[in-house]
Short mmCIF file of C-alpha atoms and ligand atoms in Angstrom, two decimals:
data_model
loop_
_atom_site.label_atom_id
_atom_site.label_comp_id
_atom_site.label_asym_id
_atom_site.label_seq_id
_atom_site.Cartn_x
_atom_site.Cartn_y
_atom_site.Cartn_z
CA MET A 288 90.35 131.64 47.89
CA LYS A 289 92.25 129.63 45.28
CA SER A 290 93.51 126.13 46.08
CA PHE A 291 96.54 124.44 44.55
CA LEU A 292 96.07 120.67 44.60
CA ASN A 293 98.35 117.75 43.97
CA TYR A 294 98.14 116.27 40.47
CA ILE A 295 98.35 112.50 40.54
CA ASP A 296 97.54 110.08 37.73
CA GLY A 297 95.75 112.79 35.76
CA ARG A 298 93.55 113.98 38.64
CA PHE A 299 93.74 116.98 40.96
CA VAL A 300 93.61 115.67 44.52
CA ARG A 301 93.46 117.28 47.93
CA GLY A 302 95.75 116.26 50.80
CA LYS A 303 94.98 116.12 54.51
CA ARG A 304 96.86 119.34 55.36
CA GLU A 305 97.15 122.75 53.76
CA PHE A 306 99.60 125.63 53.87
CA ALA A 307 99.38 129.23 52.73
CA ASP A 308 100.76 130.64 49.48
CA VAL A 309 101.85 134.23 50.12
CA ASN A 310 102.23 137.13 47.69
CA PRO A 311 105.67 138.59 48.49
CA ALA A 312 104.66 142.06 47.27
CA ASP A 313 102.28 142.71 50.17
CA GLY A 314 102.35 139.60 52.37
CA SER A 315 98.74 138.67 51.54
CA VAL A 316 97.64 135.03 51.36
CA ILE A 317 96.66 134.30 47.76
CA ALA A 318 95.92 130.58 47.90
CA GLN A 319 95.86 127.48 50.04
CA VAL A 320 98.16 124.69 48.96
CA THR A 321 97.48 121.05 49.69
CA GLU A 322 100.40 119.15 51.21
CA ALA A 323 101.11 115.66 49.90
CA ASP A 324 101.67 113.06 52.61
CA GLN A 325 103.67 109.85 52.24
CA GLU A 326 100.63 108.00 50.86
CA GLN A 327 100.06 110.57 48.11
CA VAL A 328 103.73 110.61 47.15
CA ASP A 329 103.48 106.80 46.90
CA GLU A 330 100.43 107.13 44.67
CA ALA A 331 102.21 109.64 42.45
CA VAL A 332 105.28 107.40 42.08
CA HIS A 333 103.12 104.35 41.33
CA ALA A 334 101.08 106.33 38.80
CA ALA A 335 104.33 107.34 37.11
CA ARG A 336 105.46 103.70 37.01
CA ARG A 337 102.13 102.65 35.46
CA ALA A 338 102.49 105.39 32.82
CA LEU A 339 105.83 103.91 31.79
CA ARG A 340 104.18 100.53 31.29
CA GLY A 341 101.13 102.05 29.60
CA GLU A 342 100.40 104.49 26.79
CA TRP A 343 103.25 106.91 27.62
CA GLY A 344 105.89 104.17 27.60
CA GLY A 345 104.56 102.87 24.29
CA LEU A 346 104.94 106.11 22.32
CA THR A 347 107.68 106.47 19.72
CA VAL A 348 110.21 109.27 20.09
CA ARG A 349 108.48 111.18 17.28
CA GLU A 350 105.08 110.83 19.01
CA ARG A 351 106.50 111.98 22.35
CA ALA A 352 108.15 114.97 20.70
CA ALA A 353 104.86 115.94 19.02
CA ARG A 354 103.09 115.91 22.41
CA LEU A 355 105.80 118.05 23.97
CA HIS A 356 105.28 120.63 21.23
CA LYS A 357 101.61 120.56 22.20
CA VAL A 358 102.57 121.30 25.81
CA ALA A 359 104.48 124.35 24.52
CA ASP A 360 101.40 125.36 22.50
CA ALA A 361 99.22 125.01 25.61
CA ILE A 362 101.60 127.22 27.65
CA GLU A 363 101.62 129.84 24.91
CA LYS A 364 97.81 129.72 24.64
CA ARG A 365 97.50 130.56 28.36
CA PHE A 366 100.53 132.83 28.38
CA ASP A 367 98.89 135.59 30.48
CA CYS A 368 97.59 133.08 33.00
CA PHE A 369 101.07 131.65 33.54
CA VAL A 370 102.59 135.13 33.78
CA GLN A 371 100.04 136.29 36.35
CA ALA A 372 100.47 133.14 38.44
CA GLU A 373 104.27 133.49 38.42
CA VAL A 374 104.12 137.18 39.30
CA ALA A 375 101.70 136.60 42.20
CA ASP A 376 103.78 133.73 43.60
CA THR A 377 107.25 135.24 43.26
CA GLY A 378 106.68 139.00 43.23
CA LYS A 379 108.89 139.26 40.16
CA PRO A 380 108.12 142.14 37.77
CA ILE A 381 105.52 141.27 35.15
CA SER A 382 107.89 142.49 32.44
CA LEU A 383 110.44 139.88 33.54
CA ALA A 384 108.00 136.98 33.75
CA SER A 385 106.70 137.93 30.29
CA ARG A 386 110.10 138.14 28.63
CA LEU A 387 111.99 135.39 30.50
CA ASP A 388 110.13 132.85 32.63
CA VAL A 389 107.11 131.91 30.55
CA PRO A 390 108.67 132.10 27.06
CA ARG A 391 111.55 129.93 28.34
CA ALA A 392 109.09 127.35 29.67
CA ALA A 393 107.60 126.93 26.19
CA ALA A 394 111.08 126.98 24.62
CA ASN A 395 112.27 124.23 26.99
CA PHE A 396 109.59 121.89 25.62
CA ARG A 397 110.22 122.81 21.98
CA VAL A 398 114.01 122.55 22.17
CA PHE A 399 114.10 119.16 23.90
CA ALA A 400 111.31 117.79 21.68
CA ASP A 401 113.44 118.66 18.64
CA LEU A 402 116.76 117.55 20.14
CA VAL A 403 115.55 114.11 21.17
CA LYS A 404 114.49 113.39 17.60
CA MET A 405 118.01 114.15 16.39
CA ALA A 406 119.90 112.32 19.13
CA GLY A 407 121.75 109.52 17.37
CA VAL A 408 123.40 106.43 18.79
CA GLU A 409 127.09 105.68 19.13
CA ALA A 410 128.33 102.83 16.95
CA PHE A 411 131.77 101.23 16.58
CA GLN A 412 133.00 98.54 14.23
CA THR A 413 135.32 96.50 16.46
CA GLU A 414 138.21 94.31 15.35
CA THR A 415 138.73 91.42 17.78
CA PRO A 416 142.24 89.99 18.51
CA ASP A 417 141.40 86.73 16.73
CA GLY A 418 140.69 88.57 13.49
CA LYS A 419 136.93 88.60 13.77
CA SER A 420 134.83 91.70 13.99
CA ALA A 421 131.91 92.94 15.99
CA LEU A 422 129.49 95.83 15.86
CA ASN A 423 128.92 97.87 19.02
CA TYR A 424 126.02 100.24 19.21
CA ALA A 425 124.27 101.95 22.10
CA VAL A 426 120.54 102.39 22.57
CA ARG A 427 118.99 105.08 24.71
CA LYS A 428 116.42 104.01 27.30
CA PRO A 429 114.53 106.08 29.89
CA LEU A 430 115.77 106.03 33.48
CA GLY A 431 112.22 105.34 34.69
CA VAL A 432 110.53 107.48 37.35
CA VAL A 433 112.39 110.75 37.88
CA GLY A 434 111.89 112.90 40.99
CA VAL A 435 112.18 116.60 40.10
CA ILE A 436 112.72 119.05 42.97
CA THR A 437 112.87 122.75 42.19
CA PRO A 438 113.32 126.15 43.88
CA TRP A 439 111.27 129.35 43.93
CA ASN A 440 113.39 131.86 42.06
CA LEU A 441 112.50 130.92 38.45
CA PRO A 442 109.82 128.35 39.27
CA LEU A 443 108.38 127.48 35.86
CA LEU A 444 111.60 128.02 33.91
CA LEU A 445 113.63 125.73 36.17
CA LEU A 446 110.92 123.08 36.50
CA THR A 447 110.39 122.79 32.74
CA TRP A 448 114.16 122.87 32.15
CA LYS A 449 114.14 119.42 33.83
CA VAL A 450 110.66 118.10 33.05
CA ALA A 451 110.94 118.70 29.29
CA PRO A 452 114.12 116.63 28.68
CA ALA A 453 113.00 113.99 31.20
CA LEU A 454 109.73 113.48 29.31
CA ALA A 455 111.48 113.77 25.93
CA CYS A 456 113.64 110.80 26.94
CA GLY A 457 110.54 108.77 27.81
CA ASN A 458 110.63 109.03 31.61
CA ALA A 459 107.66 109.73 33.84
CA VAL A 460 108.11 112.48 36.42
CA VAL A 461 106.95 113.35 39.91
CA VAL A 462 107.68 117.00 40.57
CA LYS A 463 107.92 118.73 43.93
CA PRO A 464 107.88 122.48 43.29
CA SER A 465 109.02 124.89 45.98
CA GLU A 466 106.50 125.41 48.78
CA GLU A 467 106.87 129.15 48.09
CA THR A 468 105.77 128.89 44.46
CA PRO A 469 103.23 126.13 43.83
CA ALA A 470 101.14 127.87 41.16
CA THR A 471 102.77 127.33 37.78
CA ALA A 472 103.64 123.65 38.33
CA THR A 473 99.92 123.14 38.98
CA LEU A 474 98.91 125.16 35.92
CA LEU A 475 101.37 123.11 33.91
CA ALA A 476 99.34 120.01 34.84
CA GLU A 477 96.38 121.57 33.00
CA ALA A 478 98.62 122.23 29.99
CA MET A 479 99.76 118.58 30.10
CA GLN A 480 96.12 117.44 30.04
CA LYS A 481 95.34 119.71 27.08
CA ALA A 482 98.40 118.42 25.24
CA GLY A 483 97.36 114.79 25.64
CA ILE A 484 100.19 113.76 27.96
CA PRO A 485 98.86 110.46 29.33
CA ASN A 486 97.85 110.20 32.98
CA GLY A 487 100.75 109.47 35.31
CA ALA A 488 103.51 110.80 33.05
CA TYR A 489 103.51 114.16 34.88
CA ASN A 490 102.58 114.29 38.58
CA VAL A 491 102.83 117.14 41.08
CA VAL A 492 103.18 116.72 44.84
CA HIS A 493 103.19 119.86 46.94
CA GLY A 494 104.91 120.34 50.26
CA PHE A 495 108.17 121.07 52.00
CA GLY A 496 111.56 119.33 52.17
CA PRO A 497 112.42 117.42 55.36
CA GLY A 498 109.57 115.33 56.80
CA SER A 499 107.39 116.27 53.84
CA ALA A 500 106.89 115.65 50.11
CA GLY A 501 110.50 116.49 49.17
CA GLU A 502 112.01 113.92 51.49
CA PHE A 503 109.28 111.32 50.77
CA LEU A 504 110.07 111.65 47.07
CA THR A 505 113.88 111.44 47.27
CA GLN A 506 113.72 108.47 49.66
CA HIS A 507 111.12 106.59 47.64
CA ALA A 508 112.40 103.15 46.66
CA ASP A 509 110.68 103.26 43.27
CA VAL A 510 112.16 106.61 42.16
CA ASN A 511 115.03 105.86 39.79
CA ALA A 512 116.79 109.24 39.71
CA VAL A 513 116.60 112.66 41.30
CA THR A 514 117.17 115.96 39.56
CA PHE A 515 117.41 118.93 41.88
CA THR A 516 117.94 122.68 41.74
CA GLY A 517 118.37 124.57 44.98
CA GLU A 518 120.76 125.32 47.79
CA SER A 519 124.03 123.45 48.10
CA LYS A 520 123.23 122.21 51.61
CA THR A 521 119.89 120.81 50.40
CA GLY A 522 121.78 119.05 47.60
CA ALA A 523 124.03 117.47 50.24
CA ALA A 524 120.97 116.26 52.22
CA ILE A 525 119.42 114.77 49.07
CA MET A 526 122.69 113.09 48.17
CA GLN A 527 122.67 111.35 51.54
CA ALA A 528 119.02 110.34 51.06
CA VAL A 529 119.74 108.61 47.75
CA ALA A 530 123.21 107.26 48.58
CA SER A 531 122.25 103.78 49.76
CA ALA A 532 120.18 103.16 46.62
CA VAL A 533 122.95 104.64 44.41
CA LYS A 534 120.50 106.73 42.42
CA PRO A 535 121.78 109.05 39.70
CA VAL A 536 121.54 112.71 40.67
CA SER A 537 121.81 115.94 38.74
CA PHE A 538 122.40 118.93 40.99
CA GLU A 539 122.23 122.61 40.04
CA LEU A 540 123.17 124.39 43.27
CA GLY A 541 124.20 127.73 44.70
CA GLY A 542 126.83 130.20 43.57
CA LYS A 543 128.94 133.17 44.61
CA ASN A 544 129.62 134.33 41.10
CA ALA A 545 132.36 136.76 40.10
CA ALA A 546 132.44 139.39 37.38
CA ILE A 547 135.78 140.78 36.20
CA VAL A 548 135.71 144.23 34.62
CA PHE A 549 138.87 145.29 32.79
CA ALA A 550 139.68 148.94 32.11
CA ASP A 551 139.58 148.26 28.37
CA CYS A 552 135.91 147.18 28.46
CA ASN A 553 133.09 149.00 26.74
CA PHE A 554 132.22 150.92 29.91
CA GLU A 555 128.52 151.54 29.26
CA ASN A 556 128.00 147.94 28.17
CA ALA A 557 129.73 146.64 31.30
CA VAL A 558 127.73 148.86 33.64
CA ASP A 559 124.44 147.91 31.95
CA GLY A 560 125.43 144.24 31.99
CA LEU A 561 126.44 144.28 35.65
CA ALA A 562 123.27 146.14 36.64
CA GLU A 563 121.39 143.14 35.19
CA ALA A 564 123.80 140.56 36.58
CA VAL A 565 123.51 141.94 40.11
CA PHE A 566 119.88 143.07 40.37
CA LEU A 567 117.80 140.94 37.95
CA ASN A 568 114.97 139.16 39.76
CA THR A 569 116.07 141.07 42.89
CA GLY A 570 119.36 139.18 42.76
CA GLN A 571 117.58 135.86 43.13
CA VAL A 572 119.14 134.11 40.14
CA CYS A 573 121.80 131.52 40.86
CA LEU A 574 123.92 133.15 38.12
CA CYS A 575 123.83 136.64 39.62
CA ALA A 576 127.17 138.34 40.29
CA GLU A 577 127.68 139.00 44.01
CA ARG A 578 131.43 139.66 43.64
CA VAL A 579 132.53 142.31 41.16
CA TYR A 580 136.25 142.87 40.52
CA VAL A 581 137.13 146.08 38.70
CA GLU A 582 140.53 147.20 37.38
CA ARG A 583 141.80 149.88 39.72
CA ASN A 584 142.05 152.75 37.23
CA ILE A 585 138.29 152.63 36.48
CA PHE A 586 137.18 151.50 39.96
CA ASP A 587 135.74 154.79 41.30
CA ARG A 588 134.01 155.60 38.01
CA PHE A 589 132.53 152.12 37.80
CA VAL A 590 131.29 152.08 41.41
CA GLU A 591 129.62 155.46 40.88
CA ALA A 592 127.98 154.33 37.62
CA LEU A 593 126.60 151.11 39.13
CA LYS A 594 125.37 153.08 42.16
CA GLN A 595 123.46 155.41 39.82
CA LYS A 596 121.86 152.38 38.13
CA ALA A 597 120.91 150.80 41.48
CA GLU A 598 119.34 153.99 42.78
CA ARG A 599 117.27 154.44 39.63
CA LEU A 600 115.69 150.96 39.74
CA ASN A 601 111.94 151.25 40.04
CA ALA A 602 110.81 149.06 42.96
CA GLY A 603 107.12 149.15 42.08
CA TRP A 604 104.24 146.73 42.34
CA PRO A 605 105.16 143.56 40.41
CA THR A 606 102.01 143.86 38.28
CA ASP A 607 103.04 147.32 37.06
CA ARG A 608 104.79 147.06 33.67
CA SER A 609 107.31 149.75 34.59
CA THR A 610 108.53 147.90 37.71
CA GLU A 611 112.14 146.75 37.56
CA LEU A 612 112.75 145.43 41.07
CA GLY A 613 110.32 143.26 43.00
CA PRO A 614 110.40 142.04 46.59
CA LEU A 615 112.36 139.06 47.88
CA ILE A 616 110.46 135.79 47.99
CA SER A 617 109.51 135.63 51.68
CA ALA A 618 109.81 137.24 55.09
CA GLN A 619 112.28 134.52 56.06
CA HIS A 620 114.48 135.12 53.02
CA ARG A 621 114.33 138.88 53.62
CA GLU A 622 115.55 138.29 57.17
CA LYS A 623 118.45 136.25 55.78
CA VAL A 624 119.41 138.99 53.29
CA LEU A 625 119.07 141.72 55.95
CA SER A 626 121.25 139.69 58.29
CA TYR A 627 123.98 139.87 55.62
CA TYR A 628 123.36 143.62 55.25
CA ARG A 629 124.00 143.93 59.01
CA LEU A 630 126.99 141.59 58.86
CA ALA A 631 128.57 143.61 56.04
CA ARG A 632 128.58 146.69 58.29
CA GLU A 633 130.03 144.65 61.17
CA GLU A 634 132.72 143.33 58.83
CA GLY A 635 133.70 146.91 57.97
CA ALA A 636 132.05 147.44 54.57
CA VAL A 637 131.62 150.86 53.00
CA VAL A 638 127.92 151.12 52.09
CA VAL A 639 127.90 152.69 48.62
CA THR A 640 124.12 152.53 48.41
CA GLY A 641 121.20 150.72 50.02
CA GLY A 642 121.65 148.37 52.95
CA GLY A 643 118.13 148.66 54.30
CA VAL A 644 114.41 148.38 53.64
CA PRO A 645 112.56 150.90 51.45
CA GLN A 646 109.45 152.66 52.78
CA PHE A 647 106.54 153.07 50.37
CA GLY A 648 103.61 154.23 52.50
CA ASP A 649 101.33 151.62 50.93
CA GLY A 650 100.72 147.84 50.98
CA ARG A 651 104.27 147.13 49.78
CA ASP A 652 105.44 147.96 53.31
CA GLN A 653 103.90 144.61 54.31
CA GLY A 654 105.81 142.93 51.46
CA PHE A 655 109.40 141.71 51.44
CA TYR A 656 111.29 144.47 49.62
CA VAL A 657 114.91 145.40 50.36
CA GLN A 658 117.07 148.14 48.90
CA PRO A 659 119.46 147.25 46.10
CA THR A 660 122.82 147.38 47.79
CA ILE A 661 126.47 147.87 46.86
CA TYR A 662 129.40 147.45 49.23
CA THR A 663 133.10 148.10 48.88
CA GLY A 664 136.02 147.85 51.27
CA LEU A 665 135.62 144.30 52.58
CA PRO A 666 138.57 141.90 52.76
CA GLU A 667 138.24 138.90 50.46
CA SER A 668 137.99 136.70 53.57
CA ALA A 669 134.78 138.44 54.78
CA ARG A 670 131.72 136.21 55.07
CA CYS A 671 129.76 138.62 52.86
CA VAL A 672 132.32 138.01 50.10
CA LYS A 673 132.41 134.24 50.64
CA GLU A 674 128.78 133.21 51.26
CA GLU A 675 125.84 133.24 48.86
CA ILE A 676 123.38 135.96 49.91
CA PHE A 677 120.85 135.59 47.04
CA GLY A 678 119.62 139.16 47.11
CA PRO A 679 120.11 142.42 45.14
CA VAL A 680 123.60 142.99 46.46
CA CYS A 681 127.22 142.92 45.41
CA HIS A 682 130.64 143.74 46.79
CA ILE A 683 133.02 145.57 44.45
CA ALA A 684 136.78 145.23 44.88
CA ALA A 685 139.68 146.64 42.86
CA PHE A 686 142.41 144.61 41.17
CA ASP A 687 145.76 145.56 39.66
CA SER A 688 146.60 142.69 37.31
CA GLU A 689 144.91 139.97 35.28
CA GLU A 690 146.52 137.29 37.46
CA GLN A 691 145.23 138.92 40.63
CA ALA A 692 141.69 139.20 39.20
CA ILE A 693 141.69 135.52 38.22
CA ALA A 694 142.96 134.48 41.65
CA MET A 695 140.31 136.56 43.44
CA ALA A 696 137.50 135.29 41.22
CA ASN A 697 138.52 131.67 41.71
CA ASP A 698 138.96 131.93 45.48
CA THR A 699 135.60 130.33 46.34
CA LYS A 700 134.14 126.92 47.12
CA TYR A 701 131.41 127.58 44.55
CA GLY A 702 131.90 127.47 40.79
CA LEU A 703 128.76 128.20 38.84
CA ALA A 704 129.21 131.21 36.56
CA ALA A 705 131.52 134.11 35.79
CA SER A 706 131.46 137.09 33.48
CA ILE A 707 134.42 138.90 31.92
CA TRP A 708 134.16 142.41 30.53
CA THR A 709 136.96 143.40 28.13
CA SER A 710 137.51 144.65 24.57
CA ASP A 711 140.61 142.49 24.21
CA LEU A 712 139.37 139.29 22.62
CA LYS A 713 142.53 137.32 23.40
CA ARG A 714 142.28 138.31 27.05
CA GLY A 715 138.59 137.40 27.01
CA HIS A 716 139.41 133.85 25.88
CA ARG A 717 142.39 133.55 28.20
CA VAL A 718 140.63 134.70 31.35
CA ALA A 719 137.42 132.82 30.52
CA GLN A 720 139.36 129.57 30.18
CA SER A 721 140.99 130.06 33.56
CA MET A 722 137.70 130.42 35.44
CA ASN A 723 136.86 127.44 37.70
CA VAL A 724 133.16 127.48 36.82
CA GLY A 725 130.66 125.73 34.59
CA ILE A 726 129.59 128.79 32.58
CA THR A 727 131.58 131.91 31.61
CA TRP A 728 130.13 134.84 29.72
CA VAL A 729 132.31 137.41 27.94
CA ASN A 730 130.76 140.87 27.53
CA CYS A 731 127.33 139.49 28.32
CA TRP A 732 125.47 137.68 31.07
CA PHE A 733 122.68 135.04 31.14
CA LEU A 734 122.71 134.81 27.34
CA ARG A 735 121.42 131.28 26.86
CA ASP A 736 121.52 128.69 24.12
CA LEU A 737 119.67 125.65 25.45
CA ARG A 738 121.95 123.25 23.58
CA THR A 739 124.97 124.26 25.65
CA PRO A 740 126.20 122.56 28.86
CA PHE A 741 124.86 124.16 32.03
CA GLY A 742 125.97 123.35 35.57
CA GLY A 743 128.58 124.06 38.19
CA VAL A 744 131.72 122.80 39.89
CA GLY A 745 132.45 122.48 43.61
CA LEU A 746 129.52 123.46 45.82
CA SER A 747 127.64 124.64 42.70
CA GLY A 748 126.59 121.22 41.54
CA ILE A 749 127.12 117.84 39.97
CA GLY A 750 126.71 117.13 36.28
CA ARG A 751 125.65 119.20 33.31
CA GLU A 752 122.23 119.69 31.77
CA GLY A 753 121.39 121.35 28.45
CA GLY A 754 121.31 119.85 24.96
CA ILE A 755 122.82 116.38 24.71
CA HIS A 756 123.93 116.60 28.37
CA SER A 757 120.30 116.60 29.47
CA LEU A 758 119.51 113.71 27.17
CA ASN A 759 122.48 111.81 28.59
CA PHE A 760 121.39 112.38 32.19
CA TYR A 761 117.72 111.50 31.58
CA SER A 762 118.49 108.25 29.76
CA GLU A 763 120.51 105.10 30.25
CA LEU A 764 122.68 103.83 27.44
CA ASN A 765 122.63 100.10 26.78
CA ASN A 766 125.61 99.09 24.64
CA ILE A 767 124.93 96.13 22.39
CA CYS A 768 127.84 94.16 20.99
CA ILE A 769 127.19 91.78 18.10
CA GLN A 770 129.82 89.41 16.82
CA LEU A 771 129.72 89.65 13.02
P1 NAD B 74 116.19 125.05 48.71
O1 NAD B 74 117.33 124.12 48.58
O2 NAD B 74 115.83 125.58 50.03
O3 NAD B 74 114.84 124.37 48.16
C1 NAD B 74 114.76 123.84 46.85
C2 NAD B 74 113.73 122.73 46.83
O4 NAD B 74 114.20 121.64 47.62
C3 NAD B 74 112.37 123.12 47.39
O5 NAD B 74 111.37 122.53 46.59
C4 NAD B 74 112.39 122.51 48.79
O6 NAD B 74 111.12 122.23 49.31
C5 NAD B 74 113.16 121.24 48.53
N1 NAD B 74 113.83 120.64 49.69
C6 NAD B 74 114.37 121.29 50.75
N2 NAD B 74 114.94 120.40 51.59
C7 NAD B 74 114.76 119.17 51.05
C8 NAD B 74 115.12 117.85 51.45
N3 NAD B 74 115.80 117.61 52.57
N4 NAD B 74 114.77 116.83 50.64
C9 NAD B 74 114.10 117.05 49.50
N5 NAD B 74 113.72 118.27 49.07
C10 NAD B 74 114.06 119.33 49.84
O7 NAD B 74 116.48 126.23 47.67
P2 NAD B 74 115.63 127.55 47.43
O8 NAD B 74 115.80 128.44 48.61
O9 NAD B 74 114.27 127.16 46.98
O10 NAD B 74 116.39 128.19 46.15
C11 NAD B 74 117.47 129.07 46.24
C12 NAD B 74 118.77 128.33 46.05
O11 NAD B 74 118.75 127.62 44.82
C13 NAD B 74 119.98 129.23 45.97
O12 NAD B 74 121.03 128.64 46.68
C14 NAD B 74 120.31 129.25 44.49
O13 NAD B 74 121.64 129.55 44.17
C15 NAD B 74 119.94 127.87 44.09
N6 NAD B 74 119.67 127.79 42.65
C16 NAD B 74 120.58 127.18 41.83
C17 NAD B 74 120.36 127.12 40.45
C18 NAD B 74 121.36 126.49 39.50
O14 NAD B 74 121.00 126.30 38.34
N7 NAD B 74 122.56 126.18 39.92
C19 NAD B 74 119.20 127.65 39.93
C20 NAD B 74 118.29 128.26 40.80
C21 NAD B 74 118.53 128.32 42.16
O1 6OD B 75 118.79 129.15 32.00
C1 6OD B 75 118.74 128.02 32.52
O2 6OD B 75 118.55 127.00 31.84
C2 6OD B 75 118.92 127.88 33.95
N1 6OD B 75 118.95 126.62 34.42
C3 6OD B 75 119.04 128.97 34.73
C4 6OD B 75 119.25 128.94 36.12
C5 6OD B 75 119.14 130.06 36.83
C6 6OD B 75 119.30 130.09 38.26
O3 6OD B 75 118.63 130.74 39.03
#
């Protein structure tokens, strides 16, 4: 049986306790994972601090960027290994891991390696009241040791989305991947070694949140900043943990994202786009649309078309290249999603399709699959319309005017992403600008340019990452003022 170990100061080390890593496709145990205790988290943080004082801290920006390109090379060299590990851990279809997760991991390193070399400094020539002048300029310095805590839905993509800019800015990191998906963060340690990233610059501690590695890391006195992706309530707990030390945080949290489909849209494009936006990764993407608002005169046609798409999704084995829909991540998460399926019925939903568990007659029946599900007929106040479910499910409601659609879409405590489907460009701009979210797509969804700001408002997060926004979070600016 495979073991996933902690990676501290350039060495793979075992902890005192272990937990099981489960394949969500059939419930089998695929590896044992070592759990980092307080002492090992301490060691990892101290190793990171030493790296900052040692070879890693002494590299120039250009040298750091060159090493990050080598990390990307090392990921690409072991592409299949990373894909297989991600598929086994998450149950996501191999086609998805091959086209999204692993290529994006390599791209994260390349993009931030290139961006950091181009990041300039601000400078101002200042006239003083007494007629003298001064030059102000800012220099970028690393924050220090950054704690990186990530979820299970896009494990490698989301981990490298934070690790790459943090390292590019000269920080050392201690990462705590999700307990559900320990594999690729561990494989990444091997890629770091191959790429010549000095010992201590990248450390991995495995474990859980409260009372385990996650909490030990966020509460550690020598961690300078915490960057976190996960549930909003976990973000709130981490915020409390770092409050007394006033540590900077970057939070990418949950969502209850809306899509607005106008009657003038390209119908086929909108249906294809929404099929992706609702069901990709079995709905386990923070950007997925769980609330779909459709203009009344195309409502029935749209609901029928999306139903056809949902019913044709191939829920195969994740390792099969033709599979389109994998299982949910765990038995516990499946129970949460099924509890919302039950609640939707209690709240009076019309079940357009799905709402249960598929039967396969093979090992997948021991896995964590659910049916892709579409509801209509719920009031906007229903819990299923208000709360993040994080499964392959959406509620579709009709609207009669642009104003009404905007009001319905914005009636949420979350504010991560929205998508607008229309052929009227002016309306596209107008509605997009009125969305209370961090990211709005028009006639597309999850189309990413890594230089753009990414993040949410309200319960969906604090701060923006991406491009210069990542560089700004992962560095401190020291303004220097020189009297001329
Ligand atoms: P989660 O919050 O349960 O766990 C995320 C990570 O935090 C895990 O590594 C976990 O071990 C750790 N953790 C849990 N409690 C902790 C604590 N008290 N202190 C320190 N660490 C702790 O989230 P999840 O279930 O893994 O992921 C799904 C959630 O993540 C969804 O809500 C989804 O919307 C959100 N998400 C958001 C984004 C985004 O970019 N906004 C991206 C992906 C996922
Ligand atoms: O594409 C990204 O950079 C990103 N952070 C995606 C987040 C997806 C949420 O599950």
